[in-house]
């Protein structure tokens, strides 16, 4: 276990879903830490996600992690980089993998080179999808020893980025850690993703859309538990190590959808089955024993129904946040038969 006390961290992708939740988490829980957010404000980034945070604690820099000249201006002086910036949505990657190669692979490479140049601690945010998928009845879960076996254009670019991080530690001695987390839910998630899409569909009077039979399993974790895990790994994690983050939240999609319908006062069968995702991963499941036993992290949001209820409330109360992009997202899904 290390004992690292960062005071000035650079958070890339800090205007996206999980990155902005991490920025809020650090502002609320670590008053001596200053954050620079570097974000390209793609369709998934929204300055509103960090609006209202104290200016002396959070500085925003607009820009792309592939922009070497910009990195050379922004990175020096920070004691850690936490890399959330990514193209993150599987359906988009299937339609056009190109931006995923740029941001997820080239962007991580550019950041690693910059971190190496200035000897900056580097934490890389990754996904459980790098391990491929599990059979529904497989008694095992993913661990840090599971071989990489990504199955989608998105997850293969995330796997590539993880490999770069590992190589930069081994070859150049960069002080790196990687975390591979399962499916997050909570506030500020883009309405293209499963849970917010269905909540906002119901609020808009649109029937929720379930891919295929809805038997695919995801391992849900509240995004605040993810943030606390990342902080734990950043400050205590051993360099060169990978930590899996998950909260024993396995559920199949049809169960989650029926739960949302029930909590929103609707008939639990009032949804449509739509075209399945090509290559759709069947099941993800995380064994987070290493993180729990070696670094002492525990999730606190263990009641999924309660977390879902709070998330529904958030989307109900923040319609001005999602309404401007909702129609375009649904239009795009409709063109894909989803
Ligand atoms: P998101 O799509 O909501 O946000 C991504 C952010 O990165 C946006 O603010 C976007 O503007 C920014 N960005 C994209 N390309 C950029 C570039 N080239 N330069 C600078 N900024 C850029 O994504 P998310 O769901 O918050 O995911 C964040 C990270 O967490 C990703 O690395 C993703 O792989 C990983 N992850 C996500 C989940 C999940 O359930 N969403 C689970 C595990 C891991
Ligand atoms: O496991 C971690 C990953 O979780 C992250 O790496 C990704 O960035 C994140 O997007 C998420 O990937 P998924 O593909 O699992 O999430 P998504 O929200 O797109 O879909 C969740 C499940 O719901 C999946 O089985 C597909 C299904 N689905 C999705 C949508 C958008 C539907 O049935 N209907 C839908 O409308």
PDB file of N, CA, C and O in Angstrom, residues 239-281:
ATOM      1  N   UNK A 239       1.774   0.932  -7.096  1.00  0.00           N
ATOM      2  CA  UNK A 239       2.084   1.285  -8.476  1.00  0.00           C
ATOM      3  C   UNK A 239       2.231   0.027  -9.331  1.00  0.00           C
ATOM      4  O   UNK A 239       2.769  -0.990  -8.893  1.00  0.00           O
ATOM      5  N   UNK A 240       1.722   0.136 -10.557  1.00  0.00           N
ATOM      6  CA  UNK A 240       1.779  -0.993 -11.483  1.00  0.00           C
ATOM      7  C   UNK A 240       0.615  -1.958 -11.329  1.00  0.00           C
ATOM      8  O   UNK A 240       0.490  -2.906 -12.101  1.00  0.00           O
ATOM      9  N   UNK A 241      -0.267  -1.700 -10.340  1.00  0.00           N
ATOM     10  CA  UNK A 241      -1.340  -2.659 -10.071  1.00  0.00           C
ATOM     11  C   UNK A 241      -2.651  -2.269 -10.747  1.00  0.00           C
ATOM     12  O   UNK A 241      -2.911  -1.105 -11.038  1.00  0.00           O
ATOM     13  N   UNK A 242      -3.472  -3.312 -10.931  1.00  0.00           N
ATOM     14  CA  UNK A 242      -4.848  -3.158 -11.414  1.00  0.00           C
ATOM     15  C   UNK A 242      -5.781  -3.518 -10.276  1.00  0.00           C
ATOM     16  O   UNK A 242      -5.523  -4.482  -9.548  1.00  0.00           O
ATOM     17  N   UNK A 243      -6.872  -2.750 -10.123  1.00  0.00           N
ATOM     18  CA  UNK A 243      -7.903  -3.045  -9.111  1.00  0.00           C
ATOM     19  C   UNK A 243      -9.266  -3.091  -9.790  1.00  0.00           C
ATOM     20  O   UNK A 243      -9.613  -2.161 -10.540  1.00  0.00           O
ATOM     21  N   UNK A 244     -10.027  -4.136  -9.530  1.00  0.00           N
ATOM     22  CA  UNK A 244     -11.390  -4.220 -10.042  1.00  0.00           C
ATOM     23  C   UNK A 244     -12.354  -3.590  -9.044  1.00  0.00           C
ATOM     24  O   UNK A 244     -12.218  -3.799  -7.835  1.00  0.00           O
ATOM     25  N   UNK A 245     -13.317  -2.834  -9.582  1.00  0.00           N
ATOM     26  CA  UNK A 245     -14.298  -2.145  -8.728  1.00  0.00           C
ATOM     27  C   UNK A 245     -15.695  -2.654  -9.063  1.00  0.00           C
ATOM     28  O   UNK A 245     -16.127  -2.570 -10.219  1.00  0.00           O
ATOM     29  N   UNK A 246     -16.378  -3.175  -8.069  1.00  0.00           N
ATOM     30  CA  UNK A 246     -17.754  -3.644  -8.260  1.00  0.00           C
ATOM     31  C   UNK A 246     -18.403  -3.818  -6.907  1.00  0.00           C
ATOM     32  O   UNK A 246     -17.718  -3.926  -5.885  1.00  0.00           O
ATOM     33  N   UNK A 247     -19.751  -3.840  -6.905  1.00  0.00           N
ATOM     34  CA  UNK A 247     -20.475  -3.844  -5.628  1.00  0.00           C
ATOM     35  C   UNK A 247     -21.517  -4.965  -5.555  1.00  0.00           C
ATOM     36  O   UNK A 247     -22.563  -4.806  -4.926  1.00  0.00           O
ATOM     37  N   UNK A 248     -21.214  -6.092  -6.213  1.00  0.00           N
ATOM     38  CA  UNK A 248     -22.132  -7.249  -6.188  1.00  0.00           C
ATOM     39  C   UNK A 248     -23.548  -6.858  -6.600  1.00  0.00           C
ATOM     40  O   UNK A 248     -24.524  -7.194  -5.939  1.00  0.00           O
ATOM     41  N   UNK A 249     -23.636  -6.145  -7.727  1.00  0.00           N
ATOM     42  CA  UNK A 249     -24.942  -5.612  -8.149  1.00  0.00           C
ATOM     43  C   UNK A 249     -25.486  -6.261  -9.416  1.00  0.00           C
ATOM     44  O   UNK A 249     -26.126  -5.592 -10.224  1.00  0.00           O
ATOM     45  N   UNK A 250     -25.264  -7.561  -9.570  1.00  0.00           N
ATOM     46  CA  UNK A 250     -25.692  -8.221 -10.821  1.00  0.00           C
ATOM     47  C   UNK A 250     -27.214  -8.256 -10.963  1.00  0.00           C
ATOM     48  O   UNK A 250     -27.913  -8.729 -10.060  1.00  0.00           O
ATOM     49  N   UNK A 251     -27.684  -7.818 -12.140  1.00  0.00           N
ATOM     50  CA  UNK A 251     -29.120  -7.897 -12.448  1.00  0.00           C
ATOM     51  C   UNK A 251     -29.260  -7.980 -13.955  1.00  0.00           C
ATOM     52  O   UNK A 251     -28.476  -7.359 -14.682  1.00  0.00           O
ATOM     53  N   UNK A 252     -30.280  -8.717 -14.423  1.00  0.00           N
ATOM     54  CA  UNK A 252     -30.471  -8.684 -15.873  1.00  0.00           C
ATOM     55  C   UNK A 252     -31.299  -7.456 -16.266  1.00  0.00           C
ATOM     56  O   UNK A 252     -31.942  -6.816 -15.428  1.00  0.00           O
ATOM     57  N   UNK A 253     -31.224  -7.128 -17.564  1.00  0.00           N
ATOM     58  CA  UNK A 253     -31.796  -5.848 -18.008  1.00  0.00           C
ATOM     59  C   UNK A 253     -33.304  -5.786 -17.827  1.00  0.00           C
ATOM     60  O   UNK A 253     -33.843  -4.737 -17.476  1.00  0.00           O
ATOM     61  N   UNK A 254     -33.977  -6.922 -18.044  1.00  0.00           N
ATOM     62  CA  UNK A 254     -35.442  -6.878 -17.935  1.00  0.00           C
ATOM     63  C   UNK A 254     -35.859  -6.621 -16.482  1.00  0.00           C
ATOM     64  O   UNK A 254     -36.830  -5.918 -16.219  1.00  0.00           O
ATOM     65  N   UNK A 255     -35.076  -7.133 -15.539  1.00  0.00           N
ATOM     66  CA  UNK A 255     -35.377  -6.893 -14.115  1.00  0.00           C
ATOM     67  C   UNK A 255     -35.207  -5.408 -13.784  1.00  0.00           C
ATOM     68  O   UNK A 255     -36.042  -4.807 -13.103  1.00  0.00           O
ATOM     69  N   UNK A 256     -34.123  -4.819 -14.278  1.00  0.00           N
ATOM     70  CA  UNK A 256     -33.873  -3.390 -14.009  1.00  0.00           C
ATOM     71  C   UNK A 256     -34.988  -2.547 -14.635  1.00  0.00           C
ATOM     72  O   UNK A 256     -35.538  -1.633 -13.995  1.00  0.00           O
ATOM     73  N   UNK A 257     -35.353  -2.891 -15.868  1.00  0.00           N
ATOM     74  CA  UNK A 257     -36.389  -2.107 -16.548  1.00  0.00           C
ATOM     75  C   UNK A 257     -37.724  -2.207 -15.805  1.00  0.00           C
ATOM     76  O   UNK A 257     -38.412  -1.194 -15.606  1.00  0.00           O
ATOM     77  N   UNK A 258     -38.087  -3.423 -15.386  1.00  0.00           N
ATOM     78  CA  UNK A 258     -39.368  -3.571 -14.660  1.00  0.00           C
ATOM     79  C   UNK A 258     -39.344  -2.803 -13.336  1.00  0.00           C
ATOM     80  O   UNK A 258     -40.350  -2.241 -12.910  1.00  0.00           O
ATOM     81  N   UNK A 259     -38.168  -2.766 -12.699  1.00  0.00           N
ATOM     82  CA  UNK A 259     -38.018  -2.014 -11.446  1.00  0.00           C
ATOM     83  C   UNK A 259     -38.241  -0.520 -11.692  1.00  0.00           C
ATOM     84  O   UNK A 259     -38.922   0.156 -10.914  1.00  0.00           O
ATOM     85  N   UNK A 260     -37.661  -0.005 -12.793  1.00  0.00           N
ATOM     86  CA  UNK A 260     -37.845   1.418 -13.125  1.00  0.00           C
ATOM     87  C   UNK A 260     -39.327   1.700 -13.374  1.00  0.00           C
ATOM     88  O   UNK A 260     -39.892   2.667 -12.844  1.00  0.00           O
ATOM     89  N   UNK A 261     -39.975   0.826 -14.173  1.00  0.00           N
ATOM     90  CA  UNK A 261     -41.399   1.029 -14.488  1.00  0.00           C
ATOM     91  C   UNK A 261     -42.230   1.033 -13.203  1.00  0.00           C
ATOM     92  O   UNK A 261     -43.088   1.891 -12.997  1.00  0.00           O
ATOM     93  N   UNK A 262     -41.928   0.072 -12.327  1.00  0.00           N
ATOM     94  CA  UNK A 262     -42.683  -0.032 -11.070  1.00  0.00           C
ATOM     95  C   UNK A 262     -42.490   1.239 -10.222  1.00  0.00           C
ATOM     96  O   UNK A 262     -43.455   1.831  -9.751  1.00  0.00           O
ATOM     97  N   UNK A 263     -41.221   1.679 -10.077  1.00  0.00           N
ATOM     98  CA  UNK A 263     -40.946   2.860  -9.246  1.00  0.00           C
ATOM     99  C   UNK A 263     -41.566   4.125  -9.836  1.00  0.00           C
ATOM    100  O   UNK A 263     -41.838   5.085  -9.114  1.00  0.00           O
ATOM    101  N   UNK A 264     -41.811   4.117 -11.168  1.00  0.00           N
ATOM    102  CA  UNK A 264     -42.401   5.301 -11.797  1.00  0.00           C
ATOM    103  C   UNK A 264     -43.914   5.150 -11.960  1.00  0.00           C
ATOM    104  O   UNK A 264     -44.555   5.919 -12.688  1.00  0.00           O
ATOM    105  N   UNK A 265     -44.469   4.135 -11.272  1.00  0.00           N
ATOM    106  CA  UNK A 265     -45.924   3.972 -11.242  1.00  0.00           C
ATOM    107  C   UNK A 265     -46.522   3.451 -12.529  1.00  0.00           C
ATOM    108  O   UNK A 265     -47.696   3.699 -12.838  1.00  0.00           O
ATOM    109  N   UNK A 266     -45.727   2.709 -13.321  1.00  0.00           N
ATOM    110  CA  UNK A 266     -46.212   2.186 -14.609  1.00  0.00           C
ATOM    111  C   UNK A 266     -46.378   0.673 -14.543  1.00  0.00           C
ATOM    112  O   UNK A 266     -45.818   0.001 -13.670  1.00  0.00           O
ATOM    113  N   UNK A 267     -47.090   0.149 -15.543  1.00  0.00           N
ATOM    114  CA  UNK A 267     -47.226  -1.301 -15.693  1.00  0.00           C
ATOM    115  C   UNK A 267     -45.837  -1.884 -16.007  1.00  0.00           C
ATOM    116  O   UNK A 267     -45.187  -1.430 -16.962  1.00  0.00           O
ATOM    117  N   UNK A 268     -45.354  -2.851 -15.228  1.00  0.00           N
ATOM    118  CA  UNK A 268     -43.999  -3.372 -15.459  1.00  0.00           C
ATOM    119  C   UNK A 268     -43.806  -4.061 -16.816  1.00  0.00           C
ATOM    120  O   UNK A 268     -42.670  -4.331 -17.217  1.00  0.00           O
ATOM    121  N   UNK A 269     -44.891  -4.301 -17.555  1.00  0.00           N
ATOM    122  CA  UNK A 269     -44.750  -4.889 -18.895  1.00  0.00           C
ATOM    123  C   UNK A 269     -44.939  -3.865 -20.005  1.00  0.00           C
ATOM    124  O   UNK A 269     -44.991  -4.231 -21.191  1.00  0.00           O
ATOM    125  N   UNK A 270     -44.976  -2.593 -19.651  1.00  0.00           N
ATOM    126  CA  UNK A 270     -45.229  -1.557 -20.652  1.00  0.00           C
ATOM    127  C   UNK A 270     -43.919  -1.104 -21.305  1.00  0.00           C
ATOM    128  O   UNK A 270     -43.441   0.019 -21.101  1.00  0.00           O
ATOM    129  N   UNK A 271     -43.296  -2.036 -22.072  1.00  0.00           N
ATOM    130  CA  UNK A 271     -42.061  -1.695 -22.799  1.00  0.00           C
ATOM    131  C   UNK A 271     -42.037  -2.455 -24.114  1.00  0.00           C
ATOM    132  O   UNK A 271     -42.840  -3.365 -24.324  1.00  0.00           O
ATOM    133  N   UNK A 272     -41.072  -2.081 -24.991  1.00  0.00           N
ATOM    134  CA  UNK A 272     -40.942  -2.768 -26.286  1.00  0.00           C
ATOM    135  C   UNK A 272     -39.620  -3.511 -26.356  1.00  0.00           C
ATOM    136  O   UNK A 272     -38.598  -2.979 -25.930  1.00  0.00           O
ATOM    137  N   UNK A 273     -39.663  -4.714 -26.942  1.00  0.00           N
ATOM    138  CA  UNK A 273     -38.408  -5.382 -27.298  1.00  0.00           C
ATOM    139  C   UNK A 273     -37.952  -4.814 -28.642  1.00  0.00           C
ATOM    140  O   UNK A 273     -38.749  -4.748 -29.575  1.00  0.00           O
ATOM    141  N   UNK A 274     -36.688  -4.395 -28.718  1.00  0.00           N
ATOM    142  CA  UNK A 274     -36.171  -3.861 -29.993  1.00  0.00           C
ATOM    143  C   UNK A 274     -34.966  -4.685 -30.417  1.00  0.00           C
ATOM    144  O   UNK A 274     -34.515  -5.588 -29.696  1.00  0.00           O
ATOM    145  N   UNK A 275     -34.435  -4.346 -31.593  1.00  0.00           N
ATOM    146  CA  UNK A 275     -33.311  -5.076 -32.183  1.00  0.00           C
ATOM    147  C   UNK A 275     -32.154  -5.186 -31.191  1.00  0.00           C
ATOM    148  O   UNK A 275     -31.803  -4.205 -30.529  1.00  0.00           O
ATOM    149  N   UNK A 276     -31.559  -6.343 -31.103  1.00  0.00           N
ATOM    150  CA  UNK A 276     -30.452  -6.533 -30.165  1.00  0.00           C
ATOM    151  C   UNK A 276     -29.185  -5.842 -30.679  1.00  0.00           C
ATOM    152  O   UNK A 276     -29.037  -5.599 -31.881  1.00  0.00           O
ATOM    153  N   UNK A 277     -28.280  -5.583 -29.744  1.00  0.00           N
ATOM    154  CA  UNK A 277     -26.976  -4.996 -30.083  1.00  0.00           C
ATOM    155  C   UNK A 277     -26.108  -6.096 -30.725  1.00  0.00           C
ATOM    156  O   UNK A 277     -25.985  -7.183 -30.140  1.00  0.00           O
ATOM    157  N   UNK A 278     -25.446  -5.832 -31.862  1.00  0.00           N
ATOM    158  CA  UNK A 278     -24.567  -6.855 -32.444  1.00  0.00           C
ATOM    159  C   UNK A 278     -23.442  -7.221 -31.472  1.00  0.00           C
ATOM    160  O   UNK A 278     -22.834  -6.331 -30.870  1.00  0.00           O
ATOM    161  N   UNK A 279     -23.176  -8.504 -31.311  1.00  0.00           N
ATOM    162  CA  UNK A 279     -22.078  -8.944 -30.437  1.00  0.00           C
ATOM    163  C   UNK A 279     -22.335  -8.697 -28.955  1.00  0.00           C
ATOM    164  O   UNK A 279     -21.406  -8.744 -28.140  1.00  0.00           O
ATOM    165  N   UNK A 280     -23.581  -8.468 -28.596  1.00  0.00           N
ATOM    166  CA  UNK A 280     -23.982  -8.065 -27.239  1.00  0.00           C
ATOM    167  C   UNK A 280     -23.381  -8.956 -26.142  1.00  0.00           C
ATOM    168  O   UNK A 280     -23.703 -10.141 -26.058  1.00  0.00           O
ATOM    169  N   UNK A 281     -22.528  -8.391 -25.283  1.00  0.00           N
ATOM    170  CA  UNK A 281     -21.943  -9.152 -24.169  1.00  0.00           C
ATOM    171  C   UNK A 281     -23.050  -9.657 -23.243  1.00  0.00           C
ATOM    172  O   UNK A 281     -23.941  -8.900 -22.857  1.00  0.00           O
TER     173      UNK A 281
END
